[in-house]
Amino acid sequence: MILSTKDLKCGFLGCGTIAAAIATGLASSSDEEVTFSHFHVSKRSASKSAALLSRFGPDKITICESGDNQEILDSSNVIFVCVLPSQLEEVLSKVKFDHERHTIISLVSTSTLPQLISLSSLPPTSVFKMICLPSVATHDGTCLLVPKSETVKKILLPLGGCVGCESEDIMTKMMIPACLMGPMYAIMKGNLDWMVKNGVPAEDASYYIGRTYLGIAKDAEAKCTDPKHFTDLIEEQTPGGINQQAIENLTKLGALDSYDKAMDKILERLTGRGDGKA
Ligand SMILES: NC(=O)C1=CN([C@@H]2O[C@H](COP(=O)(O)OP(=O)(O)OC[C@H]3O[C@@H](n4cnc5c(N)ncnc54)[C@H](OP(=O)(O)O)[C@@H]3O)[C@@H](O)[C@H]2O)C=CC1
């Protein structure tokens, strides 16, 4: 089956946090390369499905009132699987996929491609796994996709960006920097506490930190398609200046190495080789 990128009919099994975010991001896309004619969503999580209907209207959204997931499949060609890991087997075993029409994209974090192929009976070329954050609702998420597919990538690009992964193993490794969101906030909170301890008014410190890190992140994102970009930004720091000094100090104190070690531990947890604790 050749998946088109025009007039797509998307179905959502589950309408919780991530389903609502993806549906919102795709339904509000202005991308002309990929067009969506309709979205069929579960009635589940009624406040979220009702909010989608209220925002985009009945021309774009249909809520499956009967609760029969087969109705969603029968009206759609791209199916996003957005239920909890414990619900996956039951939900997929009760519906019948059409080889000619359906492509499935599973958001279920613990699902594997072989498991999804087996549960759906679809050919491997029609089965995908994707990871993203709820910021896809505002086109600010970057999706991870496996296996690689230029067409599916095109469909997901309106959500903010998409990286096709060579294998599930590579996808797992790519997930790890997203786990560093928490530590990033902890660094900012540490900066705030340090400034306040040194007499800076808390509101000024908080505003300044938030805005300064935003500027830093924007510079980091600007040429991020070039793997040398981060090295260039480091080398751009004034020789002998205080930024270079800060890098030297943190390297000497082992802070940068400890990031690598923390990422190794998270990978061990994600792959079931350990409990993730440092
Ligand atoms: N939240 C996130 O940021 C991310 C989540 N994920 C993954 O996405 C999946 C969903 O997560 P999330 O959206 O947070 O979870 P939610 O609990 O918000 O959503 C789960 C949805 O599945 C529905 N559901 C349960 N049983 C059925 C059924 N038999 N038929 C149809 N729908 C059903 C629930 O309905 P009801 O509420 O009525 O029970 C709910 O709408 C998980 O597997 C998670 O790992 C992946 C990336 C990010």
Short mmCIF file of C-alpha atoms and ligand atoms in Angstrom, two decimals:
data_model
loop_
_atom_site.label_atom_id
_atom_site.label_comp_id
_atom_site.label_asym_id
_atom_site.label_seq_id
_atom_site.Cartn_x
_atom_site.Cartn_y
_atom_site.Cartn_z
CA MET A 1 0.00 0.00 0.00
CA ILE A 2 1.33 3.45 -0.90
CA LEU A 3 0.59 5.98 1.82
CA SER A 4 -0.33 9.38 0.46
CA THR A 5 0.29 12.67 2.24
CA LYS A 6 -2.91 14.30 1.02
CA ASP A 7 -6.37 14.21 2.61
CA LEU A 8 -5.26 11.87 5.35
CA LYS A 9 -7.85 10.42 7.66
CA CYS A 10 -6.31 9.94 11.10
CA GLY A 11 -7.78 7.69 13.75
CA PHE A 12 -6.80 7.77 17.42
CA LEU A 13 -7.16 4.76 19.71
CA GLY A 14 -7.20 6.48 23.10
CA CYS A 15 -7.72 10.20 23.50
CA GLY A 16 -5.54 11.06 26.49
CA THR A 17 -2.68 13.53 26.86
CA ILE A 18 -0.53 12.48 23.92
CA ALA A 19 -3.37 11.68 21.50
CA ALA A 20 -4.98 15.07 22.12
CA ALA A 21 -1.61 16.81 21.64
CA ILE A 22 -0.90 15.03 18.32
CA ALA A 23 -4.43 15.59 17.00
CA THR A 24 -4.19 19.29 17.95
CA GLY A 25 -0.80 19.70 16.28
CA LEU A 26 -1.88 17.99 13.04
CA ALA A 27 -5.34 19.58 12.88
CA SER A 28 -3.86 23.07 13.32
CA SER A 29 -1.05 22.52 10.81
CA SER A 30 -0.78 24.92 7.90
CA ASP A 31 1.67 22.67 6.04
CA GLU A 32 0.55 22.46 2.41
CA GLU A 33 2.61 19.35 1.65
CA VAL A 34 0.58 17.23 4.06
CA THR A 35 -3.16 17.66 4.41
CA PHE A 36 -5.58 16.05 6.82
CA SER A 37 -9.20 15.70 5.85
CA HIS A 38 -10.52 14.26 9.11
CA PHE A 39 -9.70 13.02 12.61
CA HIS A 40 -11.63 10.20 14.28
CA VAL A 41 -11.07 9.95 18.03
CA SER A 42 -12.17 7.68 20.86
CA LYS A 43 -14.80 9.10 23.16
CA ARG A 44 -12.44 8.07 25.97
CA SER A 45 -11.07 10.88 28.15
CA ALA A 46 -14.30 12.71 27.25
CA SER A 47 -13.06 16.18 28.22
CA LYS A 48 -10.15 15.91 25.76
CA SER A 49 -12.19 14.54 22.85
CA ALA A 50 -14.88 17.18 23.49
CA ALA A 51 -12.21 19.92 23.53
CA LEU A 52 -10.92 18.75 20.12
CA LEU A 53 -14.44 18.82 18.69
CA SER A 54 -15.10 22.24 20.18
CA ARG A 55 -11.84 23.70 18.82
CA PHE A 56 -11.82 22.20 15.30
CA GLY A 57 -15.51 21.51 14.68
CA PRO A 58 -17.39 18.55 13.18
CA ASP A 59 -15.89 19.10 9.70
CA LYS A 60 -12.54 18.03 11.13
CA ILE A 61 -13.31 15.92 14.21
CA THR A 62 -15.61 12.96 14.78
CA ILE A 63 -15.92 11.40 18.22
CA CYS A 64 -16.66 7.69 18.12
CA GLU A 65 -19.74 7.70 20.37
CA SER A 66 -20.29 3.92 20.27
CA GLY A 67 -16.97 3.20 21.95
CA ASP A 68 -16.26 0.58 19.26
CA ASN A 69 -12.65 1.10 18.16
CA GLN A 70 -13.36 -0.77 14.90
CA GLU A 71 -15.44 2.24 13.79
CA ILE A 72 -12.35 4.43 14.13
CA LEU A 73 -10.33 2.03 11.98
CA ASP A 74 -13.06 1.76 9.37
CA SER A 75 -13.08 5.55 8.90
CA SER A 76 -9.32 6.18 8.92
CA ASN A 77 -6.13 5.22 7.14
CA VAL A 78 -3.45 6.36 9.63
CA ILE A 79 -4.06 4.98 13.12
CA PHE A 80 -2.26 6.47 16.12
CA VAL A 81 -2.21 4.00 19.01
CA CYS A 82 -2.29 6.11 22.17
CA VAL A 83 -3.39 3.81 24.99
CA LEU A 84 -1.44 2.86 28.10
CA PRO A 85 1.02 -0.05 27.87
CA SER A 86 -1.32 -2.26 29.95
CA GLN A 87 -4.19 -1.61 27.50
CA LEU A 88 -2.31 -2.27 24.23
CA GLU A 89 -2.89 -6.00 23.77
CA GLU A 90 -6.57 -5.88 24.64
CA VAL A 91 -7.27 -2.88 22.37
CA LEU A 92 -5.38 -4.23 19.34
CA SER A 93 -6.68 -7.78 19.68
CA LYS A 94 -10.28 -6.57 19.40
CA VAL A 95 -9.91 -4.75 16.06
CA LYS A 96 -9.18 -5.87 12.51
CA PHE A 97 -6.75 -3.90 10.39
CA ASP A 98 -6.99 -3.67 6.61
CA HIS A 99 -3.70 -4.44 4.82
CA GLU A 100 -4.67 -2.28 1.88
CA ARG A 101 -5.52 0.81 3.86
CA HIS A 102 -4.01 1.01 7.32
CA THR A 103 -0.73 2.33 8.66
CA ILE A 104 -0.31 2.26 12.43
CA ILE A 105 1.87 4.55 14.49
CA SER A 106 2.21 3.45 18.10
CA LEU A 107 2.99 5.92 20.85
CA VAL A 108 2.96 3.20 23.49
CA SER A 109 6.35 3.56 25.12
CA THR A 110 6.87 -0.14 25.84
CA SER A 111 5.55 -1.48 22.52
CA THR A 112 8.01 -3.06 20.09
CA LEU A 113 7.76 -3.32 16.32
CA PRO A 114 7.57 -7.16 16.33
CA GLN A 115 4.80 -7.01 18.94
CA LEU A 116 2.84 -4.40 16.95
CA ILE A 117 3.22 -6.41 13.72
CA SER A 118 2.03 -9.53 15.48
CA LEU A 119 -0.94 -7.84 17.19
CA SER A 120 -2.11 -5.95 14.09
CA SER A 121 -1.24 -8.61 11.47
CA LEU A 122 -0.14 -5.72 9.25
CA PRO A 123 2.97 -5.99 7.06
CA PRO A 124 6.14 -4.51 8.64
CA THR A 125 6.07 -1.68 6.07
CA SER A 126 2.80 -0.40 7.61
CA VAL A 127 3.86 -0.47 11.27
CA PHE A 128 5.69 2.37 13.04
CA LYS A 129 6.63 3.45 16.51
CA MET A 130 6.90 7.11 17.46
CA ILE A 131 7.95 9.09 20.51
CA CYS A 132 7.17 12.73 21.15
CA LEU A 133 6.30 15.15 23.92
CA PRO A 134 2.96 17.00 24.33
CA SER A 135 4.62 20.16 22.93
CA VAL A 136 3.70 18.73 19.48
CA ALA A 137 0.33 20.43 20.10
CA THR A 138 2.00 23.77 19.39
CA HIS A 139 4.31 22.40 16.65
CA ASP A 140 7.25 22.54 19.06
CA GLY A 141 7.89 18.81 19.50
CA THR A 142 10.47 16.73 17.72
CA CYS A 143 9.22 13.22 16.94
CA LEU A 144 11.38 10.11 16.90
CA LEU A 145 10.21 7.55 14.34
CA VAL A 146 11.15 3.94 13.66
CA PRO A 147 11.54 2.43 11.09
CA LYS A 148 12.60 5.23 8.77
CA SER A 149 9.99 6.32 6.25
CA GLU A 150 10.12 9.52 4.22
CA THR A 151 6.33 9.55 3.86
CA VAL A 152 5.55 9.06 7.55
CA LYS A 153 8.26 11.58 8.43
CA LYS A 154 6.56 14.10 6.14
CA ILE A 155 3.25 13.46 7.93
CA LEU A 156 4.87 14.08 11.34
CA LEU A 157 6.95 17.12 10.37
CA PRO A 158 4.11 19.59 11.09
CA LEU A 159 4.39 18.56 14.75
CA GLY A 160 7.71 20.40 14.97
CA GLY A 161 10.28 18.06 13.43
CA CYS A 162 11.02 14.38 13.02
CA VAL A 163 14.08 12.17 13.18
CA GLY A 164 13.84 8.76 11.52
CA CYS A 165 15.77 6.18 13.56
CA GLU A 166 17.74 3.29 12.04
CA SER A 167 16.51 0.83 14.69
CA GLU A 168 14.55 0.61 17.95
CA ASP A 169 17.90 0.44 19.74
CA ILE A 170 18.94 3.81 18.25
CA MET A 171 15.53 5.25 19.13
CA THR A 172 16.00 4.23 22.78
CA LYS A 173 19.38 6.01 22.86
CA MET A 174 17.87 9.10 21.27
CA MET A 175 15.23 9.25 24.00
CA ILE A 176 17.83 9.90 26.67
CA PRO A 177 18.53 13.62 26.15
CA ALA A 178 14.79 14.24 26.66
CA CYS A 179 15.29 12.82 30.18
CA LEU A 180 17.74 15.66 30.78
CA MET A 181 14.89 18.16 30.80
CA GLY A 182 14.53 17.63 34.56
CA PRO A 183 18.26 18.18 35.24
CA MET A 184 18.14 21.35 33.06
CA TYR A 185 15.45 22.77 35.32
CA ALA A 186 17.44 21.67 38.36
CA ILE A 187 20.47 23.62 37.03
CA MET A 188 18.27 26.71 36.55
CA LYS A 189 16.85 26.33 40.06
CA GLY A 190 20.43 25.97 41.37
CA ASN A 191 21.39 29.18 39.53
CA LEU A 192 18.38 30.95 41.07
CA ASP A 193 19.16 29.78 44.60
CA TRP A 194 22.81 30.80 44.21
CA MET A 195 21.86 34.27 42.98
CA VAL A 196 19.32 34.80 45.77
CA LYS A 197 21.87 33.60 48.36
CA ASN A 198 24.20 36.26 46.96
CA GLY A 199 21.66 39.05 47.33
CA VAL A 200 19.92 39.18 43.93
CA PRO A 201 16.13 39.76 44.25
CA ALA A 202 14.36 36.43 43.48
CA GLU A 203 12.03 37.85 40.80
CA ASP A 204 14.92 39.48 38.92
CA ALA A 205 16.99 36.31 39.16
CA SER A 206 14.13 34.10 37.94
CA TYR A 207 13.28 36.35 34.98
CA TYR A 208 16.92 36.72 34.01
CA ILE A 209 17.64 32.98 34.15
CA GLY A 210 14.57 32.02 32.10
CA ARG A 211 15.31 34.61 29.39
CA THR A 212 19.05 33.92 29.31
CA TYR A 213 18.62 30.14 28.89
CA LEU A 214 16.05 30.81 26.14
CA GLY A 215 18.66 32.84 24.23
CA ILE A 216 21.25 30.09 24.76
CA ALA A 217 18.81 27.44 23.50
CA LYS A 218 17.93 29.51 20.43
CA ASP A 219 21.61 29.79 19.47
CA ALA A 220 22.02 26.03 20.01
CA GLU A 221 19.02 25.30 17.78
CA ALA A 222 19.96 27.73 15.00
CA LYS A 223 22.33 25.46 13.09
CA CYS A 224 21.60 22.17 14.85
CA THR A 225 21.53 20.22 11.58
CA ASP A 226 25.35 20.56 11.62
CA PRO A 227 26.88 18.15 14.18
CA LYS A 228 29.89 20.50 14.50
CA HIS A 229 27.68 23.37 15.63
CA PHE A 230 27.99 22.75 19.38
CA THR A 231 31.78 22.53 19.14
CA ASP A 232 31.75 25.81 17.19
CA LEU A 233 29.67 27.47 19.91
CA ILE A 234 32.14 26.27 22.59
CA GLU A 235 35.12 27.50 20.55
CA GLU A 236 33.42 30.84 20.05
CA GLN A 237 33.75 31.59 23.80
CA THR A 238 36.25 34.38 24.47
CA PRO A 239 39.75 32.87 24.96
CA GLY A 240 40.65 33.27 28.63
CA GLY A 241 37.18 34.69 29.32
CA ILE A 242 34.78 33.70 32.07
CA ASN A 243 32.72 31.32 29.90
CA GLN A 244 35.84 29.39 28.96
CA GLN A 245 36.82 29.42 32.63
CA ALA A 246 33.42 27.98 33.59
CA ILE A 247 33.84 25.12 31.08
CA GLU A 248 37.33 24.37 32.45
CA ASN A 249 36.11 24.45 36.04
CA LEU A 250 33.15 22.13 35.37
CA THR A 251 35.36 19.72 33.40
CA LYS A 252 37.92 19.65 36.24
CA LEU A 253 35.18 19.10 38.81
CA GLY A 254 33.85 16.13 36.79
CA ALA A 255 30.45 17.74 36.18
CA LEU A 256 30.45 17.14 32.41
CA ASP A 257 31.64 13.52 32.74
CA SER A 258 28.92 12.89 35.30
CA TYR A 259 26.34 13.69 32.58
CA ASP A 260 27.70 10.80 30.49
CA LYS A 261 27.53 8.51 33.50
CA ALA A 262 23.96 9.59 34.30
CA MET A 263 22.93 8.93 30.66
CA ASP A 264 24.53 5.45 30.79
CA LYS A 265 22.44 4.67 33.87
CA ILE A 266 19.19 5.88 32.27
CA LEU A 267 19.96 3.70 29.22
CA GLU A 268 20.47 0.71 31.54
CA ARG A 269 17.02 1.36 33.02
CA LEU A 270 15.34 1.79 29.62
CA THR A 271 16.84 -1.45 28.35
CA GLY A 272 16.06 -3.40 31.53
CA ARG A 273 19.75 -3.87 32.39
CA GLY A 274 19.56 -1.98 35.68
CA ASP A 275 17.47 0.22 37.92
CA GLY A 276 18.91 3.47 36.52
CA LYS A 277 20.43 4.54 39.82
CA ALA A 278 23.90 6.13 39.75
N1 LIG B 1 1.97 11.72 27.91
C1 LIG B 1 3.11 11.78 27.20
O1 LIG B 1 3.83 12.80 27.20
C2 LIG B 1 3.54 10.64 26.35
C3 LIG B 1 2.88 9.41 26.36
N2 LIG B 1 3.30 8.39 25.58
C4 LIG B 1 2.62 7.10 25.55
O2 LIG B 1 1.32 7.27 25.03
C5 LIG B 1 0.43 6.38 25.65
C6 LIG B 1 -0.71 7.17 26.21
O3 LIG B 1 -0.20 8.05 27.20
P1 LIG B 1 -1.06 9.26 27.76
O4 LIG B 1 -1.74 9.95 26.64
O5 LIG B 1 -0.14 10.03 28.63
O6 LIG B 1 -2.09 8.45 28.66
P2 LIG B 1 -3.58 8.79 29.02
O7 LIG B 1 -3.93 7.98 30.23
O8 LIG B 1 -3.78 10.26 29.07
O9 LIG B 1 -4.37 8.20 27.75
C7 LIG B 1 -4.70 6.86 27.57
C8 LIG B 1 -5.98 6.85 26.77
O10 LIG B 1 -6.35 5.52 26.43
C9 LIG B 1 -7.77 5.43 26.61
N3 LIG B 1 -8.20 4.05 26.64
C10 LIG B 1 -8.12 3.15 27.65
N4 LIG B 1 -8.67 1.98 27.26
C11 LIG B 1 -9.13 2.15 26.00
C12 LIG B 1 -9.83 1.34 25.07
N5 LIG B 1 -10.16 0.08 25.35
N6 LIG B 1 -10.14 1.86 23.87
C13 LIG B 1 -9.80 3.12 23.54
N7 LIG B 1 -9.16 3.94 24.39
C14 LIG B 1 -8.83 3.47 25.59
C15 LIG B 1 -7.99 6.21 27.87
O11 LIG B 1 -9.36 6.54 28.03
P3 LIG B 1 -9.98 6.81 29.50
O12 LIG B 1 -9.28 8.01 30.06
O13 LIG B 1 -11.42 7.07 29.21
O14 LIG B 1 -9.72 5.56 30.29
C16 LIG B 1 -7.16 7.45 27.53
O15 LIG B 1 -7.86 8.29 26.63
C17 LIG B 1 1.20 5.61 26.72
O16 LIG B 1 1.47 4.32 26.25
C18 LIG B 1 2.46 6.42 26.92
O17 LIG B 1 3.56 5.57 27.17
C19 LIG B 1 4.33 8.58 24.69
C20 LIG B 1 4.99 9.78 24.63
C21 LIG B 1 4.69 10.87 25.50
#
